[in-house]
Tab-separated table of C-alpha atoms in Angstrom:
chain	number	residue	atom	x	y	z
H	1212	MET	CA	-84.989	369.298	80.150
H	1213	ASN	CA	-81.780	369.170	78.213
H	1214	SER	CA	-80.997	372.941	77.409
H	1215	SER	CA	-80.675	371.756	73.328
H	1216	PHE	CA	-84.127	371.488	73.506
H	1217	GLY	CA	-85.305	374.971	73.025
H	1218	ARG	CA	-82.553	375.659	70.674
H	1219	ILE	CA	-83.337	372.592	68.310
H	1220	ILE	CA	-87.355	373.060	68.226
H	1221	THR	CA	-86.719	376.957	67.054
H	1222	LEU	CA	-84.268	375.762	64.490
H	1223	LEU	CA	-86.619	373.433	63.042
H	1224	ARG	CA	-89.267	375.754	63.031
H	1225	LYS	CA	-87.509	378.626	61.214
H	1226	GLU	CA	-86.255	375.767	58.693
H	1227	ARG	CA	-89.785	375.250	58.129
H	1228	GLY	CA	-90.495	379.171	57.701
H	1229	TYR	CA	-93.546	378.609	60.570
H	1230	SER	CA	-94.737	381.273	62.881
H	1231	GLN	CA	-95.030	380.797	66.709
H	1232	LYS	CA	-98.564	381.232	66.142
H	1233	LYS	CA	-99.156	378.524	63.658
H	1234	VAL	CA	-96.747	376.011	65.925
H	1235	ALA	CA	-98.640	376.712	68.838
H	1236	ALA	CA	-101.835	375.995	67.404
H	1237	ASP	CA	-100.874	372.910	65.700
H	1238	LEU	CA	-99.362	371.198	69.212
H	1239	SER	CA	-102.659	372.917	70.912
H	1240	ILE	CA	-100.596	374.821	73.156
H	1241	SER	CA	-100.577	378.668	73.756
H	1242	GLN	CA	-98.089	381.077	71.760
H	1243	ALA	CA	-96.574	382.147	74.974
H	1244	LEU	CA	-96.070	378.575	76.409
H	1245	LEU	CA	-94.089	377.925	73.081
H	1246	SER	CA	-92.220	380.849	73.384
H	1247	HIS	CA	-91.348	379.706	77.077
H	1248	TYR	CA	-90.127	376.350	75.643
H	1249	GLU	CA	-88.072	377.805	72.827
H	1250	LYS	CA	-86.066	380.208	75.277
H	1251	GLY	CA	-85.571	377.473	78.089
H	1252	ILE	CA	-87.706	379.469	80.564
H	1253	ARG	CA	-90.149	376.652	80.930
H	1254	GLU	CA	-89.868	372.867	80.888
H	1255	CYS	CA	-92.167	370.521	79.176
H	1256	GLY	CA	-92.880	366.941	79.868
H	1257	LEU	CA	-91.873	363.701	77.850
H	1258	ASP	CA	-95.203	363.585	76.020
H	1259	PHE	CA	-94.867	367.068	74.384
H	1260	VAL	CA	-91.086	366.280	73.276
H	1261	VAL	CA	-92.825	362.946	71.534
H	1262	LYS	CA	-95.713	365.271	69.946
H	1263	VAL	CA	-92.945	367.713	68.839
H	1264	ALA	CA	-90.971	364.838	67.530
H	1265	ASP	CA	-93.694	363.312	65.448
H	1266	TYR	CA	-94.725	367.054	64.453
H	1267	TYR	CA	-90.991	367.690	62.641
H	1268	ASP	CA	-90.880	364.156	61.889
H	1269	VAL	CA	-87.551	363.841	63.786
H	1270	SER	CA	-86.280	361.677	66.706
H	1271	CYS	CA	-86.763	362.266	70.435
H	1272	ASP	CA	-82.834	361.804	70.947
H	1273	TYR	CA	-82.506	364.700	68.101
H	1274	LEU	CA	-84.412	367.083	69.770
H	1275	LEU	CA	-82.924	366.481	73.358
H	1276	GLY	CA	-79.049	366.655	71.357
H	1277	ARG	CA	-78.127	363.285	72.252
H	1278	THR	CA	-77.712	362.288	68.147
H	1279	PRO	CA	-76.666	364.729	65.236
H	1280	HIS	CA	-78.997	362.664	63.155
H	1281	ARG	CA	-82.644	363.660	63.095
H	1282	SER	CA	-83.522	359.982	62.552
H	1283	GLY	CA	-81.938	359.030	66.120
H	1284	ALA	CA	-79.644	356.709	63.992
H	1285	THR	CA	-76.180	356.092	65.942
H	1286	ILE	CA	-73.015	354.445	64.223
H	1287	SER	CA	-70.624	351.965	64.820
H	1288	VAL	CA	-67.035	351.070	63.978
H	1289	GLU	CA	-68.459	348.548	61.518
H	1290	ASP	CA	-70.983	351.370	59.983
H	1291	ILE	CA	-67.809	353.803	58.930
H	1292	PRO	CA	-67.090	353.690	55.635
H	1293	GLU	CA	-63.300	353.723	54.327
H	1294	PRO	CA	-62.352	356.996	53.408
H	1295	ASP	CA	-62.165	355.992	49.600
H	1296	ALA	CA	-65.654	354.068	49.836
H	1297	ALA	CA	-67.973	357.433	48.724
H	1298	GLY	CA	-67.191	356.508	44.941
H	1299	LYS	CA	-68.438	359.598	43.270
H	1300	GLU	CA	-68.529	361.597	46.107
H	1301	ASN	CA	-65.188	361.932	46.331
H	1302	ILE	CA	-64.333	362.983	42.701
H	1303	MET	CA	-63.574	366.455	42.251
H	1304	HIS	CA	-64.100	368.406	39.249
H	1305	GLY	CA	-63.275	371.405	37.318
H	1306	THR	CA	-59.887	373.590	37.252
H	1307	GLY	CA	-57.704	373.202	40.257
H	1308	SER	CA	-59.348	369.521	41.211
H	1309	LEU	CA	-55.998	368.320	41.208
H	1310	LEU	CA	-54.831	370.331	44.329
H	1311	PRO	CA	-57.734	369.297	46.682
H	1312	VAL	CA	-57.234	365.619	45.934
H	1313	LEU	CA	-53.416	365.700	46.185
H	1314	ASN	CA	-54.222	367.418	49.794
H	1315	LYS	CA	-56.742	364.783	50.734
H	1316	LYS	CA	-54.406	362.125	49.913
H	1317	LEU	CA	-51.361	363.589	51.840
H	1318	ILE	CA	-53.020	363.907	54.833
H	1319	ALA	CA	-55.127	360.415	54.458
H	1320	ASN	CA	-51.827	359.053	54.181
H	1321	SER	CA	-49.902	360.466	57.017
H	1322	LEU	CA	-53.000	359.976	59.274
H	1323	ASN	CA	-51.931	356.048	58.847
H	1324	VAL	CA	-48.700	356.828	59.889
H	1325	LEU	CA	-49.704	358.612	62.861
H	1326	TYR	CA	-52.209	356.334	64.263
H	1327	GLY	CA	-49.529	353.728	63.472
H	1328	CYS	CA	-47.366	355.354	65.961
H	1329	LEU	CA	-49.828	355.985	68.201
H	1330	GLN	CA	-50.114	351.929	68.403
H	1331	LYS	CA	-46.887	351.447	69.231
H	1332	PHE	CA	-47.520	353.963	72.634
H	1333	ASN	CA	-50.295	351.277	73.472
H	1334	CYS	CA	-52.172	354.470	75.726
H	1335	ARG	CA	-55.851	354.888	75.262
H	1336	ALA	CA	-55.806	358.282	76.691
H	1337	LEU	CA	-53.323	359.296	74.160
H	1338	THR	CA	-55.093	358.259	71.146
H	1339	THR	CA	-58.064	359.518	72.355
H	1340	GLU	CA	-56.548	363.198	73.549
H	1341	ILE	CA	-54.690	363.286	69.512
H	1342	SER	CA	-58.132	362.212	68.292
H	1343	ALA	CA	-60.062	364.868	70.062
H	1344	TYR	CA	-57.627	367.697	68.734
H	1345	LEU	CA	-57.721	366.157	64.891
H	1346	ASN	CA	-61.379	366.128	65.209
H	1347	LEU	CA	-61.954	369.410	66.452
H	1348	ALA	CA	-59.492	370.684	63.641
H	1349	VAL	CA	-62.127	368.910	61.164
H	1350	TYR	CA	-64.943	370.709	62.960
H	1351	ARG	CA	-63.318	374.246	62.767
H	1352	ALA	CA	-62.718	373.710	58.829
H	1353	PHE	CA	-66.336	372.418	58.253
H	1354	ARG	CA	-68.129	374.591	59.949
H	1355	MET	CA	-66.258	377.789	58.758
H	1356	LEU	CA	-67.586	376.183	54.866
H	1357	TYR	CA	-71.004	375.578	56.383
H	1358	SER	CA	-71.694	379.062	58.022
H	1359	ALA	CA	-70.379	380.675	54.942
H	1360	ASN	CA	-73.637	380.856	53.478
H	1361	ALA	CA	-76.109	382.639	56.301
H	1362	LYS	CA	-79.160	380.593	55.066
H	1363	ASN	CA	-77.828	377.228	55.967
H	1364	PRO	CA	-79.424	376.016	59.200
H	1365	GLN	CA	-77.418	375.759	62.240
H	1366	GLY	CA	-79.405	372.866	63.991
H	1367	LEU	CA	-76.457	370.669	63.185
H	1368	PHE	CA	-74.575	372.353	65.973
H	1369	SER	CA	-75.039	372.433	69.544
H	1370	VAL	CA	-72.218	375.426	70.397
H	1371	PRO	CA	-73.764	379.050	68.929
H	1372	LEU	CA	-72.201	380.031	65.768
H	1373	ARG	CA	-70.223	382.926	67.121
H	1374	GLN	CA	-68.953	380.673	70.277
H	1375	GLY	CA	-68.171	377.594	68.140
H	1376	ASP	CA	-64.660	378.605	66.878
H	1377	GLY	CA	-63.208	380.197	70.214
H	1378	TYR	CA	-64.577	377.181	72.275
H	1379	ALA	CA	-63.431	374.777	69.690
H	1380	THR	CA	-59.986	376.419	69.825
H	1381	ALA	CA	-60.017	376.222	73.580
H	1382	ALA	CA	-60.658	372.455	73.529
H	1383	GLN	CA	-57.765	371.603	70.802
H	1384	GLU	CA	-55.643	373.279	73.489
H	1385	ILE	CA	-56.877	371.627	76.350
H	1386	ALA	CA	-56.587	368.170	73.895
H	1387	LEU	CA	-52.742	369.013	73.030
H	1388	SER	CA	-51.598	370.124	76.611
H	1389	ASN	CA	-53.363	366.719	78.101
H	1390	ALA	CA	-51.467	364.671	75.351
H	1391	GLU	CA	-48.349	366.428	76.482
H	1392	SER	CA	-48.874	365.764	79.626
H	1393	LEU	CA	-49.334	362.337	78.977
H	1394	LEU	CA	-46.196	361.599	76.953
H	1395	ALA	CA	-44.542	363.430	79.952
H	1396	GLY	CA	-45.678	360.671	82.071
H	1397	GLU	CA	-47.815	362.656	84.095
H	1398	LYS	CA	-51.598	361.681	85.217
H	1399	VAL	CA	-54.193	364.208	83.872
H	1400	GLU	CA	-57.196	363.551	86.110
H	1401	ASN	CA	-58.292	359.887	85.299
H	1402	LEU	CA	-56.625	359.529	82.242
H	1403	GLU	CA	-53.365	357.481	82.689
H	1404	PRO	CA	-50.055	358.545	81.048
H	1405	VAL	CA	-47.704	356.415	78.589
H	1406	ALA	CA	-45.587	353.990	80.488
H	1407	LYS	CA	-41.886	354.884	80.792
H	1408	GLY	CA	-39.792	353.223	78.429
H	1409	GLN	CA	-42.920	353.235	75.696
H	1410	ALA	CA	-42.382	355.753	73.145
H	1411	PRO	CA	-41.025	354.140	69.847
H	1412	ALA	CA	-37.446	355.006	68.653
H	1413	LEU	CA	-38.509	356.988	65.152
H	1414	SER	CA	-36.198	358.045	62.188
H	1415	PRO	CA	-36.752	358.705	58.725
H	1416	GLU	CA	-35.290	355.537	57.603
H	1417	LYS	CA	-37.342	353.858	59.999
H	1418	ILE	CA	-40.572	355.560	58.930
H	1419	ASN	CA	-39.689	354.758	55.492
H	1420	GLU	CA	-39.321	350.947	56.157
H	1421	GLU	CA	-42.369	350.766	58.472
H	1422	TYR	CA	-45.065	352.347	56.259
H	1423	PRO	CA	-43.444	352.096	52.640
H	1424	LEU	CA	-46.898	353.541	51.143
H	1425	PHE	CA	-47.507	356.290	53.711
H	1426	ALA	CA	-43.815	357.852	54.427
H	1427	SER	CA	-43.388	360.135	51.558
H	1428	SER	CA	-46.907	361.202	51.842
H	1429	LEU	CA	-45.937	362.445	55.629
H	1430	PHE	CA	-42.613	363.934	54.547
H	1431	ASN	CA	-44.335	366.154	51.833
H	1432	LEU	CA	-47.083	366.816	54.379
H	1433	ILE	CA	-44.212	368.119	56.939
H	1434	GLN	CA	-42.080	370.133	54.177
H	1435	SER	CA	-45.415	371.964	53.217
H	1436	SER	CA	-46.156	372.705	56.758
H	1437	GLU	CA	-43.360	373.998	57.568
H	1438	ASN	CA	-42.720	376.193	53.955
H	1439	ARG	CA	-46.355	377.614	55.441
H	1440	MET	CA	-44.760	378.544	58.715
H	1441	GLY	CA	-41.908	380.277	56.939
H	1442	ALA	CA	-39.188	377.869	57.329
H	1443	LYS	CA	-36.490	377.553	55.154
H	1444	LYS	CA	-34.733	374.431	54.491
H	1445	GLY	CA	-31.631	373.817	56.679
H	1446	GLN	CA	-32.699	376.316	59.224
H	1447	ASN	CA	-32.498	374.280	62.263
């Protein structure tokens, strides 16, 4: 049985404020057996997985940790909305609302340039590793915000809270190291490196020419990032 099962059924029970005694009675098993299932000491049969899915109104795939969506829904490229398609969800109100909107646009526009550059490398493995690094950065920031309220259920995540940031940091470093090796022409396990001579020629002028809508955002992001690092203009 998937190791996520015990953790997820425990979280679902606690979310609803149910005792083990109540859930065990509702599912027609002993409290001791339910405790063993939740702790991962014993494995249950598929019939019981289906029974639990019906009881909590979630999918079996969710119980088994195969999808983060309780309905069991999967998502394709076509299903993913454009970044600005969220409508009212994107509108920020109140004091200081301009700053998050500005930063969001700087990041989104800079990503357009970054992925445009990745296309020129024509290396799927490189795109995968860079994407993993960025995904993990979003994961770390979102989980920190989500977990600021201790009452928020952690069932959305598979990695325990206290291990989440450390594991994500380690995974980021691995992704970055893999990307650096691929750029150097070194094969990483089963990942094919960037072909010799494939790295594109880049300069501020060329970026401005190829990405006229997004170049200024990237340059501003670079400047604000280096300011955050304590760098001074003309230091190099």
